[in-house]
Amino acid sequence: MTMLSPSLLAANFADLKGDIKKIEEGGADLLHLDVMDGIFVPNISFGIPVIKSIRKVTDLPFDVHLMIDRPERYIKDFVDAGADIITVQAESTIHLHRTLQEIKSYGVKAGVSLNPATPLDVLEYIIKDLDLILIMSVNPGFGGQSFIPSIKEKIRDARKIIDEKGLTTILEVDGGVKLSNVEEIVDCGVDLIVSGSDIFGAEDISARTKEFKELIV
Ligand code: DX5
Ligand code: ZN
């Protein structure tokens, strides 16, 4: 079964509570939260106070995707804000292993995200410590971009590595996933799908969430 994590980045920021209720109605499994600092990526989104506030209005697990420079500076803050999964970009920290250990020390699931150009090799010696691998299928920074076709091969390769090692690591894909291409992406072996603009940009957000869920079962 593939799970769905709608990305709040594309929601109506003036009514986050209302939009979250709609994806809950549609059957979303998690809520994907894109934190951007204007340094690691050329865009600024939202941070700790927003996450803390929405923690009070939903029981959905928080899938926090940190696109910030040296995320080790803020791990405890995101844990306290209510994160259930914290994923850091492999390119954003020199001390990847130490950062993952810190995330896990708080009892939170630890993930690593890879930019499109970053090879899977960087995971070789840490994969057994990982709860989740996030494969970026766009260059991080903005919603609404197009899925990079060559990433399908990377997803299949990651699936193979996880299975060959007999691991239960969750394989997540993020960027450019739409109703029109979600099936072919899921077929590459994905456990957790992120979609932002195609869900929150829909006329009926809850119906669109439901359509996604029906396609990925
Ligand atoms: C991109 C973010 C994605 C983004 C996905 O930097 O990490 O999570 O919100 O949005 P769509 O589905 O519109 O590509
Ligand atoms: Zn993301």
PDB file of C-alpha atoms and ligand atoms in Angstrom:
ATOM      1  CA  MET A   1       0.000   0.000   0.000  1.00  0.00           C
ATOM      2  CA  THR A   2       1.292   3.440  -0.914  1.00  0.00           C
ATOM      3  CA  MET A   3       0.588   6.307   1.471  1.00  0.00           C
ATOM      4  CA  LEU A   4      -0.185   9.923   0.574  1.00  0.00           C
ATOM      5  CA  SER A   5       1.432  12.984   2.154  1.00  0.00           C
ATOM      6  CA  PRO A   6      -0.031  16.211   0.696  1.00  0.00           C
ATOM      7  CA  SER A   7       2.429  19.125   0.808  1.00  0.00           C
ATOM      8  CA  LEU A   8       1.093  22.102   2.738  1.00  0.00           C
ATOM      9  CA  LEU A   9       3.345  24.426   0.717  1.00  0.00           C
ATOM     10  CA  ALA A  10       0.586  24.701  -1.889  1.00  0.00           C
ATOM     11  CA  ALA A  11      -2.223  25.292   0.631  1.00  0.00           C
ATOM     12  CA  ASN A  12      -4.046  28.534   1.338  1.00  0.00           C
ATOM     13  CA  PHE A  13      -1.812  30.077   4.034  1.00  0.00           C
ATOM     14  CA  ALA A  14      -4.713  32.236   5.200  1.00  0.00           C
ATOM     15  CA  ASP A  15      -6.707  29.108   6.061  1.00  0.00           C
ATOM     16  CA  LEU A  16      -4.346  26.272   6.898  1.00  0.00           C
ATOM     17  CA  LYS A  17      -6.820  24.691   9.313  1.00  0.00           C
ATOM     18  CA  GLY A  18      -9.561  24.596   6.675  1.00  0.00           C
ATOM     19  CA  ASP A  19      -7.289  23.097   4.036  1.00  0.00           C
ATOM     20  CA  ILE A  20      -5.924  20.483   6.447  1.00  0.00           C
ATOM     21  CA  LYS A  21      -9.500  19.398   7.270  1.00  0.00           C
ATOM     22  CA  LYS A  22     -10.139  18.905   3.548  1.00  0.00           C
ATOM     23  CA  ILE A  23      -7.209  16.551   3.027  1.00  0.00           C
ATOM     24  CA  GLU A  24      -8.206  14.682   6.197  1.00  0.00           C
ATOM     25  CA  GLU A  25     -11.683  14.176   4.725  1.00  0.00           C
ATOM     26  CA  GLY A  26     -10.096  12.911   1.531  1.00  0.00           C
ATOM     27  CA  GLY A  27      -8.092  10.283   3.408  1.00  0.00           C
ATOM     28  CA  ALA A  28      -4.542  11.720   3.502  1.00  0.00           C
ATOM     29  CA  ASP A  29      -2.156   9.569   5.548  1.00  0.00           C
ATOM     30  CA  LEU A  30       0.382  12.220   6.578  1.00  0.00           C
ATOM     31  CA  LEU A  31       0.984  15.945   6.197  1.00  0.00           C
ATOM     32  CA  HIS A  32       4.170  16.985   4.348  1.00  0.00           C
ATOM     33  CA  LEU A  33       5.698  20.177   5.737  1.00  0.00           C
ATOM     34  CA  ASP A  34       8.324  21.932   3.588  1.00  0.00           C
ATOM     35  CA  VAL A  35      10.621  24.137   5.634  1.00  0.00           C
ATOM     36  CA  MET A  36      12.799  26.456   3.489  1.00  0.00           C
ATOM     37  CA  ASP A  37      15.354  28.967   4.727  1.00  0.00           C
ATOM     38  CA  GLY A  38      16.299  31.030   1.660  1.00  0.00           C
ATOM     39  CA  ILE A  39      19.872  29.701   1.905  1.00  0.00           C
ATOM     40  CA  PHE A  40      19.838  25.983   1.164  1.00  0.00           C
ATOM     41  CA  VAL A  41      17.050  26.696  -1.331  1.00  0.00           C
ATOM     42  CA  PRO A  42      16.202  30.031  -2.967  1.00  0.00           C
ATOM     43  CA  ASN A  43      12.845  30.357  -1.215  1.00  0.00           C
ATOM     44  CA  ILE A  44      11.492  30.913   2.303  1.00  0.00           C
ATOM     45  CA  SER A  45       8.364  29.043   3.415  1.00  0.00           C
ATOM     46  CA  PHE A  46       7.340  28.590   7.048  1.00  0.00           C
ATOM     47  CA  GLY A  47       8.969  27.335  10.208  1.00  0.00           C
ATOM     48  CA  ILE A  48       8.621  26.229  13.798  1.00  0.00           C
ATOM     49  CA  PRO A  49       5.770  28.497  15.043  1.00  0.00           C
ATOM     50  CA  VAL A  50       3.511  27.523  12.131  1.00  0.00           C
ATOM     51  CA  ILE A  51       4.131  23.818  12.696  1.00  0.00           C
ATOM     52  CA  LYS A  52       3.456  24.222  16.412  1.00  0.00           C
ATOM     53  CA  SER A  53       0.157  25.980  15.668  1.00  0.00           C
ATOM     54  CA  ILE A  54      -1.176  23.439  13.184  1.00  0.00           C
ATOM     55  CA  ARG A  55      -0.170  20.592  15.524  1.00  0.00           C
ATOM     56  CA  LYS A  56      -3.187  21.649  17.593  1.00  0.00           C
ATOM     57  CA  VAL A  57      -5.705  21.269  14.763  1.00  0.00           C
ATOM     58  CA  THR A  58      -4.918  17.826  13.319  1.00  0.00           C
ATOM     59  CA  ASP A  59      -3.890  14.336  14.328  1.00  0.00           C
ATOM     60  CA  LEU A  60      -2.196  13.587  10.990  1.00  0.00           C
ATOM     61  CA  PRO A  61       1.453  12.557  11.419  1.00  0.00           C
ATOM     62  CA  PHE A  62       3.820  15.404  10.498  1.00  0.00           C
ATOM     63  CA  ASP A  63       6.292  14.544   7.735  1.00  0.00           C
ATOM     64  CA  VAL A  64       8.741  17.435   8.110  1.00  0.00           C
ATOM     65  CA  HIS A  65      11.065  18.056   5.149  1.00  0.00           C
ATOM     66  CA  LEU A  66      13.895  20.384   6.120  1.00  0.00           C
ATOM     67  CA  MET A  67      15.431  22.300   3.231  1.00  0.00           C
ATOM     68  CA  ILE A  68      17.625  24.392   5.486  1.00  0.00           C
ATOM     69  CA  ASP A  69      21.352  24.867   5.900  1.00  0.00           C
ATOM     70  CA  ARG A  70      22.881  22.914   8.821  1.00  0.00           C
ATOM     71  CA  PRO A  71      19.582  21.475  10.090  1.00  0.00           C
ATOM     72  CA  GLU A  72      21.358  20.073  13.181  1.00  0.00           C
ATOM     73  CA  ARG A  73      20.889  23.518  14.743  1.00  0.00           C
ATOM     74  CA  TYR A  74      17.117  23.060  14.944  1.00  0.00           C
ATOM     75  CA  ILE A  75      16.315  19.359  15.366  1.00  0.00           C
ATOM     76  CA  LYS A  76      15.068  19.658  18.951  1.00  0.00           C
ATOM     77  CA  ASP A  77      12.853  22.618  18.002  1.00  0.00           C
ATOM     78  CA  PHE A  78      11.124  20.636  15.259  1.00  0.00           C
ATOM     79  CA  VAL A  79      10.659  17.694  17.605  1.00  0.00           C
ATOM     80  CA  ASP A  80       9.070  19.996  20.188  1.00  0.00           C
ATOM     81  CA  ALA A  81       6.872  21.530  17.480  1.00  0.00           C
ATOM     82  CA  GLY A  82       5.352  18.094  16.847  1.00  0.00           C
ATOM     83  CA  ALA A  83       7.291  16.403  14.027  1.00  0.00           C
ATOM     84  CA  ASP A  84       6.772  12.648  13.626  1.00  0.00           C
ATOM     85  CA  ILE A  85       9.307  12.280  10.813  1.00  0.00           C
ATOM     86  CA  ILE A  86      12.237  14.660  10.269  1.00  0.00           C
ATOM     87  CA  THR A  87      13.958  14.453   6.902  1.00  0.00           C
ATOM     88  CA  VAL A  88      17.148  16.388   6.226  1.00  0.00           C
ATOM     89  CA  GLN A  89      18.840  16.988   2.893  1.00  0.00           C
ATOM     90  CA  ALA A  90      22.070  15.010   2.570  1.00  0.00           C
ATOM     91  CA  GLU A  91      23.684  18.089   0.967  1.00  0.00           C
ATOM     92  CA  SER A  92      22.769  20.409   3.850  1.00  0.00           C
ATOM     93  CA  THR A  93      24.996  19.038   6.602  1.00  0.00           C
ATOM     94  CA  ILE A  94      28.561  17.822   6.943  1.00  0.00           C
ATOM     95  CA  HIS A  95      27.537  15.665   9.903  1.00  0.00           C
ATOM     96  CA  LEU A  96      24.755  13.590   8.388  1.00  0.00           C
ATOM     97  CA  HIS A  97      25.210  10.536  10.621  1.00  0.00           C
ATOM     98  CA  ARG A  98      25.349  12.601  13.792  1.00  0.00           C
ATOM     99  CA  THR A  99      22.244  14.541  12.760  1.00  0.00           C
ATOM    100  CA  LEU A 100      20.299  11.325  12.120  1.00  0.00           C
ATOM    101  CA  GLN A 101      21.341   9.960  15.502  1.00  0.00           C
ATOM    102  CA  GLU A 102      20.085  13.098  17.160  1.00  0.00           C
ATOM    103  CA  ILE A 103      16.703  12.863  15.414  1.00  0.00           C
ATOM    104  CA  LYS A 104      16.351   9.242  16.492  1.00  0.00           C
ATOM    105  CA  SER A 105      17.392   9.996  20.060  1.00  0.00           C
ATOM    106  CA  TYR A 106      14.095  11.887  20.461  1.00  0.00           C
ATOM    107  CA  GLY A 107      12.064   8.907  19.278  1.00  0.00           C
ATOM    108  CA  VAL A 108      11.241  10.567  15.953  1.00  0.00           C
ATOM    109  CA  LYS A 109      11.660   8.860  12.564  1.00  0.00           C
ATOM    110  CA  ALA A 110      14.771   9.982  10.670  1.00  0.00           C
ATOM    111  CA  GLY A 111      14.900  10.526   6.913  1.00  0.00           C
ATOM    112  CA  VAL A 112      17.453  11.646   4.342  1.00  0.00           C
ATOM    113  CA  SER A 113      16.487  13.473   1.169  1.00  0.00           C
ATOM    114  CA  LEU A 114      18.579  13.517  -1.987  1.00  0.00           C
ATOM    115  CA  ASN A 115      18.604  16.293  -4.585  1.00  0.00           C
ATOM    116  CA  PRO A 116      18.160  15.072  -8.170  1.00  0.00           C
ATOM    117  CA  ALA A 117      21.931  15.189  -8.821  1.00  0.00           C
ATOM    118  CA  THR A 118      22.956  13.461  -5.580  1.00  0.00           C
ATOM    119  CA  PRO A 119      23.712   9.753  -6.070  1.00  0.00           C
ATOM    120  CA  LEU A 120      22.248   7.015  -3.878  1.00  0.00           C
ATOM    121  CA  ASP A 121      25.819   6.086  -2.895  1.00  0.00           C
ATOM    122  CA  VAL A 122      25.844   8.653  -0.091  1.00  0.00           C
ATOM    123  CA  LEU A 123      23.404   6.385   1.765  1.00  0.00           C
ATOM    124  CA  GLU A 124      25.615   3.300   1.636  1.00  0.00           C
ATOM    125  CA  TYR A 125      26.969   3.401   5.184  1.00  0.00           C
ATOM    126  CA  ILE A 126      23.936   4.948   6.879  1.00  0.00           C
ATOM    127  CA  ILE A 127      21.032   3.160   5.217  1.00  0.00           C
ATOM    128  CA  LYS A 128      20.541   0.779   8.136  1.00  0.00           C
ATOM    129  CA  ASP A 129      20.106   3.760  10.472  1.00  0.00           C
ATOM    130  CA  LEU A 130      17.461   5.327   8.273  1.00  0.00           C
ATOM    131  CA  ASP A 131      13.698   5.148   8.663  1.00  0.00           C
ATOM    132  CA  LEU A 132      13.032   6.921   5.377  1.00  0.00           C
ATOM    133  CA  ILE A 133      14.672   7.863   2.074  1.00  0.00           C
ATOM    134  CA  LEU A 134      13.220  10.822   0.216  1.00  0.00           C
ATOM    135  CA  ILE A 135      14.019  11.020  -3.479  1.00  0.00           C
ATOM    136  CA  MET A 136      13.563  14.547  -4.832  1.00  0.00           C
ATOM    137  CA  SER A 137      12.045  14.462  -8.308  1.00  0.00           C
ATOM    138  CA  VAL A 138      12.412  18.234  -8.780  1.00  0.00           C
ATOM    139  CA  ASN A 139      15.133  20.593  -7.578  1.00  0.00           C
ATOM    140  CA  PRO A 140      13.916  21.644  -4.125  1.00  0.00           C
ATOM    141  CA  GLY A 141      12.696  25.161  -3.496  1.00  0.00           C
ATOM    142  CA  PHE A 142       9.344  25.524  -5.179  1.00  0.00           C
ATOM    143  CA  GLY A 143       6.056  23.738  -5.675  1.00  0.00           C
ATOM    144  CA  GLY A 144       4.477  23.337  -9.089  1.00  0.00           C
ATOM    145  CA  GLN A 145       7.573  22.147 -10.989  1.00  0.00           C
ATOM    146  CA  SER A 146       7.665  19.254 -13.469  1.00  0.00           C
ATOM    147  CA  PHE A 147       8.734  15.741 -12.484  1.00  0.00           C
ATOM    148  CA  ILE A 148      12.262  14.996 -13.814  1.00  0.00           C
ATOM    149  CA  PRO A 149      11.808  11.807 -15.899  1.00  0.00           C
ATOM    150  CA  SER A 150      15.292  10.354 -15.217  1.00  0.00           C
ATOM    151  CA  ILE A 151      14.438  10.146 -11.508  1.00  0.00           C
ATOM    152  CA  LYS A 152      12.297   7.083 -12.181  1.00  0.00           C
ATOM    153  CA  GLU A 153      15.454   5.029 -12.606  1.00  0.00           C
ATOM    154  CA  LYS A 154      16.773   6.390  -9.307  1.00  0.00           C
ATOM    155  CA  ILE A 155      13.555   5.384  -7.536  1.00  0.00           C
ATOM    156  CA  ARG A 156      13.791   1.844  -8.968  1.00  0.00           C
ATOM    157  CA  ASP A 157      17.442   1.625  -7.895  1.00  0.00           C
ATOM    158  CA  ALA A 158      16.587   2.759  -4.363  1.00  0.00           C
ATOM    159  CA  ARG A 159      13.768   0.191  -4.175  1.00  0.00           C
ATOM    160  CA  LYS A 160      16.196  -2.515  -5.225  1.00  0.00           C
ATOM    161  CA  ILE A 161      18.764  -1.557  -2.594  1.00  0.00           C
ATOM    162  CA  ILE A 162      16.150  -1.498   0.189  1.00  0.00           C
ATOM    163  CA  ASP A 163      14.725  -4.888  -0.842  1.00  0.00           C
ATOM    164  CA  GLU A 164      18.090  -6.574  -1.397  1.00  0.00           C
ATOM    165  CA  LYS A 165      19.192  -5.567   2.082  1.00  0.00           C
ATOM    166  CA  GLY A 166      15.876  -6.763   3.534  1.00  0.00           C
ATOM    167  CA  LEU A 167      15.177  -3.354   5.063  1.00  0.00           C
ATOM    168  CA  THR A 168      11.851  -1.708   5.881  1.00  0.00           C
ATOM    169  CA  THR A 169      13.041   1.826   5.035  1.00  0.00           C
ATOM    170  CA  ILE A 170      10.162   3.932   3.713  1.00  0.00           C
ATOM    171  CA  LEU A 171      10.756   5.157   0.139  1.00  0.00           C
ATOM    172  CA  GLU A 172       9.240   8.602  -0.415  1.00  0.00           C
ATOM    173  CA  VAL A 173       9.116  10.641  -3.639  1.00  0.00           C
ATOM    174  CA  ASP A 174       8.567  14.400  -3.733  1.00  0.00           C
ATOM    175  CA  GLY A 175       8.113  16.894  -6.556  1.00  0.00           C
ATOM    176  CA  GLY A 176       5.956  17.133  -9.664  1.00  0.00           C
ATOM    177  CA  VAL A 177       3.667  14.268  -8.712  1.00  0.00           C
ATOM    178  CA  LYS A 178       0.206  14.736 -10.173  1.00  0.00           C
ATOM    179  CA  LEU A 179      -2.902  12.676 -10.704  1.00  0.00           C
ATOM    180  CA  SER A 180      -1.770  12.235 -14.307  1.00  0.00           C
ATOM    181  CA  ASN A 181       1.602  10.604 -13.495  1.00  0.00           C
ATOM    182  CA  VAL A 182       1.209   9.196  -9.986  1.00  0.00           C
ATOM    183  CA  GLU A 183       0.539   5.619 -11.098  1.00  0.00           C
ATOM    184  CA  GLU A 184       3.683   5.265 -13.191  1.00  0.00           C
ATOM    185  CA  ILE A 185       5.724   6.734 -10.310  1.00  0.00           C
ATOM    186  CA  VAL A 186       4.182   4.447  -7.696  1.00  0.00           C
ATOM    187  CA  ASP A 187       4.940   1.508  -9.998  1.00  0.00           C
ATOM    188  CA  CYS A 188       8.661   2.219  -9.536  1.00  0.00           C
ATOM    189  CA  GLY A 189       8.281   1.008  -5.945  1.00  0.00           C
ATOM    190  CA  VAL A 190       7.283   4.037  -3.861  1.00  0.00           C
ATOM    191  CA  ASP A 191       5.853   3.714  -0.321  1.00  0.00           C
ATOM    192  CA  LEU A 192       4.993   7.347   0.296  1.00  0.00           C
ATOM    193  CA  ILE A 193       3.913   9.913  -2.288  1.00  0.00           C
ATOM    194  CA  VAL A 194       4.062  13.699  -1.817  1.00  0.00           C
ATOM    195  CA  SER A 195       1.901  15.994  -3.891  1.00  0.00           C
ATOM    196  CA  GLY A 196       1.380  19.702  -3.357  1.00  0.00           C
ATOM    197  CA  SER A 197      -0.032  21.842  -6.134  1.00  0.00           C
ATOM    198  CA  ASP A 198      -2.137  19.135  -7.751  1.00  0.00           C
ATOM    199  CA  ILE A 199      -3.956  18.577  -4.455  1.00  0.00           C
ATOM    200  CA  PHE A 200      -4.226  22.017  -2.859  1.00  0.00           C
ATOM    201  CA  GLY A 201      -4.650  23.715  -6.234  1.00  0.00           C
ATOM    202  CA  ALA A 202      -7.708  21.609  -7.034  1.00  0.00           C
ATOM    203  CA  GLU A 203     -11.209  23.065  -7.054  1.00  0.00           C
ATOM    204  CA  ASP A 204     -12.318  20.382  -4.591  1.00  0.00           C
ATOM    205  CA  ILE A 205      -9.318  19.509  -2.404  1.00  0.00           C
ATOM    206  CA  SER A 206     -10.975  16.693  -0.545  1.00  0.00           C
ATOM    207  CA  ALA A 207     -12.253  15.029  -3.733  1.00  0.00           C
ATOM    208  CA  ARG A 208      -8.795  15.342  -5.323  1.00  0.00           C
ATOM    209  CA  THR A 209      -7.173  13.738  -2.264  1.00  0.00           C
ATOM    210  CA  LYS A 210      -9.639  10.877  -2.554  1.00  0.00           C
ATOM    211  CA  GLU A 211      -8.847  10.456  -6.274  1.00  0.00           C
ATOM    212  CA  PHE A 212      -5.131  10.195  -5.450  1.00  0.00           C
ATOM    213  CA  LYS A 213      -5.804   7.628  -2.755  1.00  0.00           C
ATOM    214  CA  GLU A 214      -7.884   5.525  -5.115  1.00  0.00           C
ATOM    215  CA  LEU A 215      -5.149   5.529  -7.749  1.00  0.00           C
ATOM    216  CA  ILE A 216      -2.301   4.533  -5.433  1.00  0.00           C
ATOM    217  CA  VAL A 217      -3.835   1.688  -3.434  1.00  0.00           C
TER     218      VAL A 217
HETATM  219  C1  DX5 B   1       9.801  21.176  -3.239  1.00  0.00           C
HETATM  220  C2  DX5 B   1       9.064  20.620  -2.032  1.00  0.00           C
HETATM  221  C3  DX5 B   1       7.914  19.764  -2.418  1.00  0.00           C
HETATM  222  C4  DX5 B   1       6.775  20.542  -3.065  1.00  0.00           C
HETATM  223  C5  DX5 B   1       5.955  19.598  -3.887  1.00  0.00           C
HETATM  224  O1  DX5 B   1      10.917  21.853  -2.841  1.00  0.00           O
HETATM  225  O2  DX5 B   1       9.958  19.827  -1.258  1.00  0.00           O
HETATM  226  O3  DX5 B   1       7.419  19.049  -1.284  1.00  0.00           O
HETATM  227  O4  DX5 B   1       5.966  21.181  -2.113  1.00  0.00           O
HETATM  228  O5  DX5 B   1       5.045  20.355  -4.623  1.00  0.00           O
HETATM  229  P1  DX5 B   1       4.509  19.883  -6.050  1.00  0.00           P
HETATM  230  O6  DX5 B   1       3.711  18.629  -5.822  1.00  0.00           O
HETATM  231  O7  DX5 B   1       3.647  21.045  -6.471  1.00  0.00           O
HETATM  232  O8  DX5 B   1       5.683  19.644  -6.948  1.00  0.00           O
HETATM  233 ZN    ZN B   2       9.027  18.421   0.274  1.00  0.00          ZN
END
